[in-house]
């Protein structure tokens, strides 16, 4: 793991000022763009549509602190991060940062598609505060971390979103930031790289860097944060210890789902307001064979067949796999993968393809759900929709990745 | 009224010195990046920046020495000095005005001093000007004028024009973010400006009733100063030079003030 010498003056102590401070911050966007507004004004000047993205936010993030952001889509997490980065300015109030700020804010943003990965990495390093000499020295470490190999010299427009995140992440953690801002970037990319990123973030935290990050994955939030902020409609709903805030947030989502569930259905392991109905969940492996029992390391396809009873504009499909004891092995969604699900269909199938099911032998259950686009509640959620038996050696953890030992 | 207080983006330990080196590093890198983008996959690269004024030189000097003779001494040198100065102005203003839109990818990164975008763009065009200088000096030598000591004054005039272009670019780029019409508007103004500025004709020939066209045209003054240095080997006069520098500084200051006012909203409007 690469570590760099830090300025001793930046080592943490109680007297050090906050790395990030919001004082009564408001941010609103105009609902219509300027040219349209000019037209609108001529036609009698109706009230301007304004959209509040963030309202009256005040908080501080100190040195050595990691703040996790949770909340439904549109709750203001991305706006908060953009304000913290200084790429967007508050409509009222003040945002103050101290030290070097780096971040991954928008996938595809901040890099130029025509320049190569290497050129973009150097630009990223210099913009984040490295001198051109430091940037040149660190480029090798950045390339190594990104594992992009020779693709590093290809133009960025040829990159997949996974490759993009590798590069953006590699740059962000190699610039000795005092404040690191990450918006959902940890949800993209393959599991192995994500694990590596999480490991590296722990090292970054140990160096004293403050981190503010948004994630839909509550296990990531739990793993990294000292404090968690729950944003609801642009306002701070709750700020405190991770377990407490995440617990309240999940409880509220469960309550909203329960409130929307027609009476009499909650006992069957199903919840949801019912605009979408999961008609079946099917597990298959190679050659479309059913996967009631499946050898470890084989591919697994999970097909959610559904019927839409009403047109919901944005829906999210989610699947999670749990051990017999209820431990969550993984939890993915179309939202996390950045896939837009089609809407307006009467019936359809959403297929999740898992290239390798690297789980240890045992019994597992699959939960499937269809949610509203803002994650506010489930349209239909089936707990333990299917059970499957993974064939393979049992072990203590749930993972059984391909591995080998080298002894010398 | 919103009040935004921001701590300086560089690390807090930065002294005045390290801030200067940081700005220099950032500048050098971004200008280099600009050139990599501009001449990407181009075999002749920067040579193309000379091709444009040379082509205009060819056609205009043919017309005004052979077809409609204007009888100006050393016409190619007269014309080329005008073209180089005009091209820096017109393409400089155009590029600077669209610099925010063109490089909006950079605006999404924390740590970018926003006001750097038009500066980078104008530096890029000034480099084109510098690249055209050897060609201009070749014309001066071949045309029999010879290299005079007065040529050392050229950088001062370049600075004045640089500041003027930068100021206009600063003022127009926020407008272009809001109204894409701005770049069309600039094209039209530049077309008119090319003829209203004595690039290819002698300002003395303008009838008295239209002299205001030249008197109130800052580019006409910059052009005259250039020609007095290049063609006559003379210092254009302290009041003229100070006036041009003051104009440049005033334009940059006013442009920057406009730019600073509107730049917080850039990202939301892109």
XYZ file of C-alpha atoms in Angstrom:
678
model
C 0.000 0.000 0.000
C 1.353 3.385 -0.922
C 1.674 6.021 1.720
C 3.019 9.496 1.394
C 4.540 11.817 3.906
C 2.053 14.358 5.155
C 2.571 17.839 6.317
C 2.999 17.587 10.102
C 0.928 20.728 10.527
C -2.030 18.809 9.163
C -1.886 15.998 11.672
C -5.040 15.846 13.673
C -5.590 17.612 16.939
C -8.645 18.986 18.641
C -7.774 22.560 17.864
C -7.715 22.016 14.151
C -10.584 23.658 12.279
C -13.214 21.612 10.519
C -12.273 20.304 7.097
C -15.773 20.971 5.871
C -18.348 23.294 7.331
C -21.870 24.122 6.162
C -23.554 27.136 7.730
C -27.243 27.412 6.956
C -26.724 26.335 3.366
C -29.594 26.547 0.883
C -29.367 25.546 -2.730
C -32.104 25.938 -5.237
C -32.191 25.412 -8.943
C -34.438 27.224 -11.305
C -36.957 24.903 -12.810
C -36.617 26.357 -16.279
C -33.520 27.496 -18.105
C -32.769 31.118 -18.775
C -33.918 31.377 -22.376
C -37.263 29.821 -21.538
C -37.598 32.041 -18.557
C -37.142 35.120 -20.697
C -40.048 33.913 -22.838
C -42.088 33.140 -19.805
C -41.543 36.555 -18.380
C -42.945 38.129 -21.526
C -46.043 36.001 -21.320
C -47.249 37.538 -18.126
C -44.579 36.540 -15.604
C -45.927 33.587 -13.692
C -44.091 32.606 -10.547
C -40.701 31.147 -11.297
C -40.471 27.461 -10.620
C -37.778 26.820 -8.097
C -36.536 23.519 -6.940
C -34.938 23.317 -3.537
C -32.118 20.794 -3.628
C -30.800 21.483 -0.156
C -32.381 23.482 2.659
C -30.843 24.996 5.721
C -27.987 22.557 6.175
C -25.483 23.130 8.947
C -22.873 20.620 10.003
C -19.140 20.123 10.330
C -16.762 17.370 9.359
C -13.602 17.344 11.399
C -10.195 15.835 10.699
C -10.144 12.036 10.772
C -13.872 11.913 10.378
C -15.874 9.988 7.795
C -19.418 11.060 7.148
C -21.746 8.724 5.273
C -24.751 10.176 3.454
C -27.978 8.225 3.086
C -31.395 9.131 1.785
C -33.713 8.501 -1.130
C -32.712 9.591 -4.628
C -33.187 13.334 -4.919
C -32.751 13.861 -1.185
C -29.800 16.179 -1.831
C -26.775 13.907 -1.363
C -25.178 14.755 -4.708
C -25.967 18.444 -4.276
C -24.323 18.402 -0.867
C -21.187 16.814 -2.320
C -21.046 19.261 -5.228
C -21.387 22.170 -2.822
C -18.635 20.725 -0.652
C -16.410 20.391 -3.708
C -17.012 24.008 -4.631
C -18.183 23.117 -8.133
C -21.619 24.420 -7.212
C -22.203 27.481 -5.072
C -24.815 27.825 -2.342
C -27.845 30.046 -2.928
C -27.602 31.125 0.691
C -25.331 30.341 3.587
C -21.665 29.447 3.465
C -19.580 26.406 2.692
C -16.052 26.410 4.041
C -13.364 23.855 3.366
C -9.845 23.606 4.702
C -7.069 21.823 2.908
C -6.883 19.906 -0.287
C -10.168 18.648 -1.694
C -10.428 15.707 -4.077
C -13.396 13.725 -5.180
C -15.343 11.528 -7.527
C -18.544 13.442 -8.103
C -19.966 12.534 -11.469
C -19.162 9.460 -13.451
C -17.925 10.752 -16.781
C -17.532 14.240 -15.388
C -14.239 15.926 -14.755
C -12.374 13.990 -17.399
C -11.981 14.683 -21.085
C -13.195 11.892 -23.384
C -10.642 12.552 -26.110
C -7.569 12.484 -23.899
C -6.023 9.247 -22.692
C -6.453 7.810 -19.230
C -2.894 8.774 -18.405
C -3.314 12.394 -19.544
C -6.549 12.683 -17.607
C -4.928 11.210 -14.517
C -2.153 13.815 -14.619
C -4.698 16.614 -15.056
C -6.731 15.213 -12.180
C -3.683 15.084 -9.923
C -2.609 18.622 -10.718
C -6.125 20.011 -10.308
C -6.397 18.285 -6.944
C -3.316 20.154 -5.801
C -0.243 18.141 -6.773
C 2.660 19.946 -8.373
C 3.458 18.783 -11.889
C 6.512 17.032 -10.495
C 4.505 15.188 -7.830
C 1.908 14.245 -10.421
C 4.628 12.779 -12.636
C 6.071 10.846 -9.685
C 2.754 9.380 -8.650
C 1.419 8.492 -12.041
C 2.963 5.003 -11.822
C 1.291 4.334 -8.475
C -2.003 5.583 -9.903
C -1.684 3.329 -12.943
C -0.810 0.363 -10.797
C -3.743 0.927 -8.480
C -6.178 1.356 -11.364
C -5.116 -2.010 -12.877
C -5.940 -0.581 -16.282
C -2.803 -1.953 -17.954
C -2.265 -0.777 -21.499
C -5.762 0.742 -21.688
C -4.316 3.670 -19.783
C -3.043 5.058 -23.074
C -6.403 4.765 -24.824
C -8.722 7.747 -25.063
C -11.240 7.881 -22.253
C -14.229 7.625 -24.578
C -13.354 3.934 -25.050
C -13.661 3.247 -21.301
C -16.465 1.337 -19.650
C -17.991 2.790 -16.518
C -16.041 0.249 -14.476
C -12.729 1.338 -16.015
C -13.671 4.931 -15.502
C -14.270 4.410 -11.809
C -10.949 2.616 -11.478
C -9.156 5.610 -12.904
C -11.133 8.242 -11.020
C -10.717 6.356 -7.773
C -7.008 5.749 -8.283
C -6.442 9.477 -8.843
C -8.608 10.534 -5.913
C -6.773 8.380 -3.364
C -3.285 9.312 -4.558
C -3.412 13.072 -4.168
C -3.101 13.271 -0.356
C -6.460 14.954 -0.052
C -7.486 16.406 3.288
C -11.098 15.990 2.285
C -12.259 13.250 -0.049
C -15.755 13.388 -1.568
C -17.276 10.299 -3.183
C -20.699 10.130 -4.778
C -21.908 6.558 -5.270
C -18.696 5.649 -7.051
C -18.213 2.644 -4.803
C -21.294 1.022 -6.281
C -19.732 0.677 -9.718
C -17.062 -1.739 -10.796
C -16.492 -5.365 -10.019
C -16.560 -6.800 -6.532
C -12.817 -7.343 -6.328
C -11.993 -3.754 -7.179
C -14.669 -2.468 -4.860
C -13.149 -4.471 -2.023
C -9.740 -3.041 -2.874
C -11.180 0.481 -2.833
C -12.764 -0.067 0.560
C -9.442 -1.372 1.888
C -7.639 1.581 0.488
C -10.154 4.000 1.950
C -9.401 2.541 5.356
C -5.734 3.387 4.774
C -6.716 6.860 3.599
C -8.715 7.313 6.808
C -5.734 6.180 8.842
C -3.692 8.971 7.260
C -6.164 11.475 8.687
C -8.125 12.280 5.551
C -11.742 13.261 6.128
C -14.198 11.511 3.853
C -17.753 12.420 2.910
C -19.469 9.829 0.760
C -22.908 8.862 -0.449
C -23.932 5.266 -0.978
C -27.063 3.206 -1.332
C -25.255 0.282 0.180
C -25.766 0.472 3.908
C -23.041 -2.101 4.531
C -20.489 0.261 2.944
C -21.822 3.109 5.043
C -21.525 0.964 8.164
C -18.021 -0.181 7.277
C -16.547 3.269 6.708
C -18.450 5.953 8.576
C -17.946 7.460 12.012
C -21.136 9.399 11.563
C -24.050 9.138 9.201
C -26.315 11.853 7.864
C -29.802 11.054 6.635
C -31.081 13.584 4.124
C -34.759 13.792 3.358
C -36.075 16.216 0.756
C -32.938 18.351 1.000
C -33.158 18.699 4.765
C -31.092 17.098 7.447
C -33.359 14.476 8.973
C -30.869 12.838 11.288
C -27.157 12.995 12.021
C -25.443 10.646 14.403
C -23.952 7.231 15.040
C -24.111 4.936 11.978
C -26.261 2.166 13.467
C -28.790 4.573 14.882
C -29.252 6.607 11.703
C -29.193 3.662 9.289
C -31.622 1.817 11.546
C -34.053 4.728 11.574
C -33.726 5.178 7.839
C -34.427 1.535 7.085
C -37.269 1.518 9.568
C -38.829 4.493 7.814
C -38.542 2.777 4.449
C -40.105 -0.351 5.915
C -42.908 1.727 7.458
C -43.630 3.468 4.183
C -43.735 0.123 2.408
C -45.949 -1.369 5.088
C -48.289 1.602 4.937
C -48.617 1.126 1.205
C -49.116 -2.650 1.396
C -52.709 -3.807 0.982
C -53.928 -5.383 4.240
C -53.637 -9.132 4.660
C -50.568 -9.568 2.514
C -47.774 -8.834 4.913
C -47.698 -12.307 6.399
C -46.804 -14.054 3.143
C -43.297 -12.542 3.096
C -44.495 -9.918 0.652
C -44.605 -6.207 1.003
C -45.351 -3.440 -1.410
C -47.874 -0.958 -2.680
C -48.682 -3.270 -5.584
C -48.363 -1.125 -8.723
C -45.867 -3.722 -9.857
C -46.251 -7.384 -9.022
C -43.494 -9.954 -9.054
C -45.129 -12.968 -10.707
C -42.144 -15.275 -10.401
C -38.480 -15.412 -9.473
C -36.470 -18.044 -11.322
C -32.917 -19.181 -10.754
C -31.003 -20.759 -13.634
C -27.405 -21.672 -14.286
C -25.485 -22.875 -17.372
C -27.606 -23.822 -20.370
C -30.692 -22.460 -18.613
C -30.790 -25.378 -16.218
C -32.722 -24.643 -13.036
C -30.443 -23.791 -10.144
C -32.195 -25.159 -7.104
C -28.827 -26.617 -6.370
C -25.803 -25.109 -7.997
C -22.056 -25.828 -7.767
C -20.052 -23.013 -6.238
C -18.338 -20.879 -8.892
C -20.997 -21.523 -11.527
C -22.888 -18.692 -13.188
C -26.275 -17.779 -11.757
C -29.095 -15.963 -13.505
C -31.937 -14.546 -11.475
C -35.027 -13.713 -13.518
C -37.666 -11.493 -11.961
C -40.846 -11.763 -14.011
C -43.279 -9.001 -13.248
C -46.548 -7.451 -14.236
C -47.190 -3.716 -14.124
C -50.677 -2.799 -12.968
C -50.010 0.900 -13.152
C -47.500 3.026 -14.985
C -44.752 4.058 -12.597
C -42.192 6.260 -14.290
C -39.025 5.040 -12.637
C -38.645 1.686 -11.011
C -35.661 -0.047 -9.520
C -35.094 -3.793 -9.441
C -33.141 -5.167 -6.541
C -31.890 -8.581 -5.547
C -30.134 -9.743 -2.428
C -28.749 -13.126 -1.457
C -28.626 -14.230 2.170
C -27.282 -17.207 4.090
C -29.587 -19.462 6.023
C -28.784 -17.430 9.127
C -29.820 -14.245 7.407
C -26.349 -12.838 6.717
C -26.433 -10.672 3.600
C -23.920 -11.932 1.007
C -24.611 -9.313 -1.581
C -27.219 -6.760 -2.481
C -27.447 -5.209 -5.933
C -29.905 -3.050 -7.819
C -30.439 -1.571 -11.250
C -30.041 1.818 -9.602
C -26.640 0.948 -8.176
C -25.542 -0.360 -11.571
C -26.831 2.782 -13.286
C -29.254 0.768 -15.432
C -32.571 2.418 -16.257
C -35.445 -0.053 -16.169
C -38.090 0.359 -18.896
C -41.477 1.516 -17.700
C -44.990 1.263 -19.022
C -44.649 -2.422 -19.903
C -47.540 -4.656 -18.940
C -45.243 -7.590 -18.252
C -41.545 -8.125 -18.415
C -38.514 -9.869 -17.032
C -35.488 -8.390 -15.348
C -32.479 -10.673 -15.449
C -29.545 -10.358 -13.088
C -26.562 -12.311 -14.405
C -23.895 -13.241 -11.901
C -20.788 -14.465 -13.684
C -19.562 -16.634 -10.855
C -21.415 -17.515 -7.717
C -18.437 -17.699 -5.406
C -20.247 -18.734 -2.237
C -19.326 -21.501 0.188
C -21.569 -24.561 0.305
C -24.865 -24.174 2.123
C -28.448 -22.996 1.870
C -29.164 -19.480 0.694
C -32.270 -17.471 0.018
C -32.832 -14.852 -2.633
C -34.938 -11.762 -1.921
C -36.264 -9.797 -4.874
C -37.866 -6.389 -4.935
C -39.161 -3.692 -7.214
C -38.911 -0.196 -5.773
C -39.926 3.327 -6.694
C -37.203 5.324 -8.436
C -36.504 7.354 -5.302
C -36.273 4.269 -3.074
C -39.099 5.652 -0.963
C -40.920 2.339 -0.780
C -41.258 -1.054 -2.409
C -43.840 -1.699 -5.109
C -43.437 -5.393 -4.481
C -40.881 -7.113 -2.312
C -40.578 -10.832 -1.798
C -38.621 -11.991 1.170
C -37.113 -15.444 0.631
C -38.553 -15.562 -2.864
C -36.384 -18.586 -3.655
C -34.106 -20.930 -1.796
C -31.051 -22.557 -3.351
C -28.376 -24.954 -2.237
C -24.818 -24.141 -3.188
C -22.711 -27.260 -3.583
C -19.178 -26.941 -2.339
C -16.986 -27.081 0.730
C -18.374 -25.272 3.738
C -16.329 -22.659 5.479
C -16.733 -19.915 7.991
C -17.251 -16.855 5.773
C -19.824 -16.847 2.981
C -17.294 -16.210 0.184
C -15.475 -18.908 -1.777
C -13.498 -17.026 -4.423
C -11.081 -18.995 -6.652
C -7.775 -18.997 -4.863
C -4.396 -20.639 -4.596
C -1.447 -20.568 -2.233
C 2.151 -19.878 -3.114
C 4.706 -21.051 -0.608
C 8.407 -20.339 -0.826
C -28.486 38.092 -1.132
C -26.204 35.144 -0.736
C -22.886 35.443 0.950
C -20.350 32.833 0.115
C -17.260 32.524 2.190
C -14.774 30.027 0.936
C -11.401 29.125 2.257
C -8.735 29.212 -0.430
C -8.690 25.915 -2.286
C -4.950 25.167 -2.035
C -3.792 23.430 1.117
C -3.738 25.686 4.171
C 0.016 25.392 4.595
C 0.514 27.155 1.276
C 2.625 30.273 1.477
C 2.473 33.030 -1.094
C 5.401 31.372 -2.839
C 3.872 27.922 -3.072
C 0.633 29.465 -4.284
C 2.514 31.099 -7.131
C 4.236 27.835 -8.066
C 0.902 26.067 -7.872
C -0.744 28.558 -10.218
C 2.207 28.265 -12.562
C 2.044 24.450 -12.555
C -1.668 24.507 -13.160
C -1.356 27.069 -15.938
C 1.480 25.268 -17.720
C -0.309 21.969 -17.519
C -3.649 23.283 -18.723
C -2.096 25.238 -21.596
C -0.237 22.073 -22.631
C -3.493 20.136 -22.391
C -5.193 22.745 -24.532
C -2.605 22.217 -27.255
C -2.828 18.448 -27.001
C -6.573 18.734 -27.513
C -6.275 21.260 -30.312
C -3.734 19.356 -32.335
C -4.848 15.847 -31.500
C -4.340 13.526 -34.464
C -3.068 16.385 -36.566
C 0.125 15.632 -38.456
C 1.127 19.251 -39.030
C -0.091 20.462 -35.643
C 0.624 24.100 -34.910
C 1.689 24.787 -38.495
C -2.010 25.146 -39.236
C -2.151 28.207 -37.011
C 0.114 29.956 -39.526
C -1.758 28.625 -42.541
C -4.844 30.765 -41.924
C -3.186 34.207 -41.948
C -0.902 33.086 -44.795
C -3.875 32.106 -46.958
C -5.568 35.418 -46.268
C -2.300 37.174 -47.007
C -2.049 35.454 -50.373
C -5.533 36.301 -51.550
C -5.684 39.844 -50.178
C -2.272 40.841 -51.438
C -3.200 39.501 -54.875
C -6.402 41.555 -54.917
C -4.948 44.782 -53.527
C -1.716 44.820 -55.479
C -2.886 43.337 -58.797
C -6.647 43.781 -59.115
C -7.380 46.979 -57.167
C -3.941 48.397 -56.389
C -3.921 50.345 -53.134
C -0.323 51.508 -53.617
C 0.794 50.896 -50.055
C 4.536 50.484 -49.528
C 5.657 47.026 -48.443
C 2.091 45.817 -48.799
C 2.739 42.139 -47.763
C 4.387 43.269 -44.517
C 1.695 45.896 -43.948
C -1.016 43.312 -44.551
C 0.550 40.437 -42.663
C 1.225 42.534 -39.562
C -2.443 43.538 -39.662
C -3.635 39.974 -40.139
C -1.575 38.524 -37.296
C -2.825 41.170 -34.887
C -6.411 40.826 -36.071
C -6.430 37.012 -35.943
C -5.210 37.096 -32.338
C -8.105 39.400 -31.535
C -10.883 37.629 -33.401
C -9.994 34.017 -32.637
C -8.871 34.999 -29.145
C -12.218 36.580 -28.287
C -14.127 33.737 -29.891
C -12.217 31.005 -28.095
C -12.203 32.800 -24.747
C -15.934 33.410 -24.924
C -16.616 29.713 -25.442
C -13.846 28.529 -23.097
C -16.255 27.820 -20.254
C -18.550 25.736 -22.428
C -15.702 23.970 -24.219
C -13.915 22.974 -21.044
C -16.933 22.327 -18.884
C -15.394 18.941 -17.994
C -12.834 20.814 -15.886
C -15.540 22.691 -14.009
C -16.712 19.423 -12.495
C -13.443 18.981 -10.649
C -12.891 20.372 -7.207
C -9.885 22.652 -7.006
C -10.165 24.412 -10.330
C -9.871 28.191 -10.038
C -12.741 29.093 -12.335
C -11.272 32.257 -13.760
C -8.425 30.245 -15.233
C -10.443 28.923 -18.191
C -10.535 32.091 -20.359
C -6.916 32.832 -19.420
C -5.776 29.418 -20.688
C -7.666 29.945 -23.899
C -6.182 33.398 -24.598
C -2.687 32.143 -23.773
C -3.242 29.438 -26.384
C -4.074 32.013 -29.042
C -1.154 34.205 -28.007
C 1.134 31.246 -28.604
C -0.252 31.148 -32.152
C 0.669 34.810 -32.459
C 4.190 34.117 -31.237
C 4.484 31.262 -33.742
C 3.481 33.635 -36.529
C 6.125 36.186 -35.495
C 9.096 34.455 -37.187
C 7.120 34.457 -40.437
C 6.326 38.138 -39.990
C 9.986 38.936 -39.291
C 10.978 36.995 -42.399
C 8.659 39.252 -44.406
C 10.202 42.287 -42.734
C 13.703 41.206 -43.752
C 12.739 40.090 -47.267
C 10.669 43.243 -47.783
C 13.812 45.298 -47.220
C 12.710 47.026 -44.013
C 15.193 45.158 -41.895
C 15.099 44.298 -38.207
C 15.021 47.479 -36.164
C 15.674 47.832 -32.409
C 12.084 49.040 -32.077
C 10.925 45.392 -32.385
C 11.688 44.928 -28.673
C 8.513 46.989 -28.045
C 6.322 44.279 -29.603
C 5.886 42.313 -26.353
C 4.383 45.403 -24.682
C 1.830 45.665 -27.462
C 1.132 41.937 -27.208
C 0.447 42.364 -23.490
C -1.979 45.216 -24.186
C -3.856 43.192 -26.789
C -3.788 40.083 -24.577
C -5.448 42.001 -21.741
C -8.050 43.517 -24.054
C -8.974 40.108 -25.496
C -9.019 38.535 -22.039
C -11.337 41.218 -20.678
C -13.811 40.782 -23.529
C -13.563 36.983 -23.163
C -14.227 37.203 -19.412
C -17.280 39.361 -20.017
C -18.736 37.222 -22.813
C -18.152 33.688 -21.541
C -20.828 33.748 -18.809
C -23.213 35.180 -21.372
C -22.417 32.342 -23.747
C -23.211 29.786 -21.058
C -26.679 31.298 -20.870
C -27.255 32.142 -24.528
C -25.603 30.028 -27.193
C -26.357 32.887 -29.612
C -23.287 34.699 -28.340
C -20.827 32.845 -30.547
C -22.925 33.658 -33.680
C -23.054 37.242 -32.536
C -19.274 37.333 -32.147
C -18.861 35.901 -35.668
C -20.969 38.725 -37.099
C -19.188 41.411 -35.106
C -15.803 40.033 -36.115
C -16.814 40.012 -39.777
C -17.776 43.684 -39.543
C -14.732 44.418 -37.418
C -12.377 42.958 -39.997
C -13.503 45.612 -42.486
C -13.963 48.405 -39.967
C -10.389 47.932 -38.775
C -7.687 48.992 -41.245
C -6.241 45.489 -41.588
C -5.719 45.614 -45.346
C -6.175 49.288 -46.182
C -4.552 52.549 -45.177
C -6.490 54.316 -42.394
C -5.488 57.671 -43.909
C -7.762 56.940 -46.874
C -10.910 56.906 -44.743
C -13.105 59.959 -45.496
C -13.408 62.445 -42.636
C -17.076 61.631 -42.086
C -16.141 58.045 -41.164
C -13.007 58.669 -39.164
C -14.836 57.849 -35.951
C -14.793 54.231 -37.135
C -11.062 54.185 -36.562
C -10.855 56.714 -33.765
C -13.162 54.754 -31.510
C -11.868 51.335 -32.502
C -9.280 50.086 -30.000
C -8.073 47.478 -32.477
C -7.270 50.241 -34.980
C -5.021 51.851 -32.379
C -3.328 48.572 -31.503
C -2.794 47.960 -35.200
C -1.319 51.419 -35.739
C 1.069 50.937 -32.834
C 2.174 47.577 -34.238
C 2.821 49.063 -37.651
C 4.757 51.977 -36.304
C 7.043 49.460 -34.558
C 7.317 46.970 -37.411
C 7.210 49.180 -40.509
C 8.686 52.441 -39.254
C 10.920 51.073 -36.515
C 9.493 53.667 -34.119
C 8.219 53.727 -30.553
C 4.478 54.384 -30.992
C 4.591 57.188 -28.429
C 4.296 56.899 -24.664
C 0.710 58.255 -24.439
C -0.486 55.714 -27.027
C 1.216 52.772 -25.326
C 0.088 53.798 -21.846
C -3.409 54.337 -23.223
C -3.469 50.859 -24.742
C -2.158 49.261 -21.555
C -4.732 51.151 -19.500
C -7.438 50.026 -21.887
C -6.253 46.407 -21.567
C -6.106 46.561 -17.778
C -9.483 48.266 -17.558
C -11.053 45.706 -19.877
C -9.585 42.786 -17.888
C -10.693 44.253 -14.580
C -14.219 44.936 -15.803
C -14.455 41.551 -17.547
C -13.194 39.714 -14.484
C -15.742 41.483 -12.291
C -18.559 40.361 -14.590
C -17.132 36.840 -14.767
C -16.753 36.552 -10.997
C -20.344 37.607 -10.499
C -21.751 34.970 -12.795
C -19.317 32.094 -12.335
C -20.985 30.573 -9.228
C -23.946 29.622 -11.389
C -22.007 28.017 -14.246
C -22.386 24.418 -13.209
C -26.097 24.709 -12.664
C -26.606 26.105 -16.141
C -24.293 23.936 -18.199
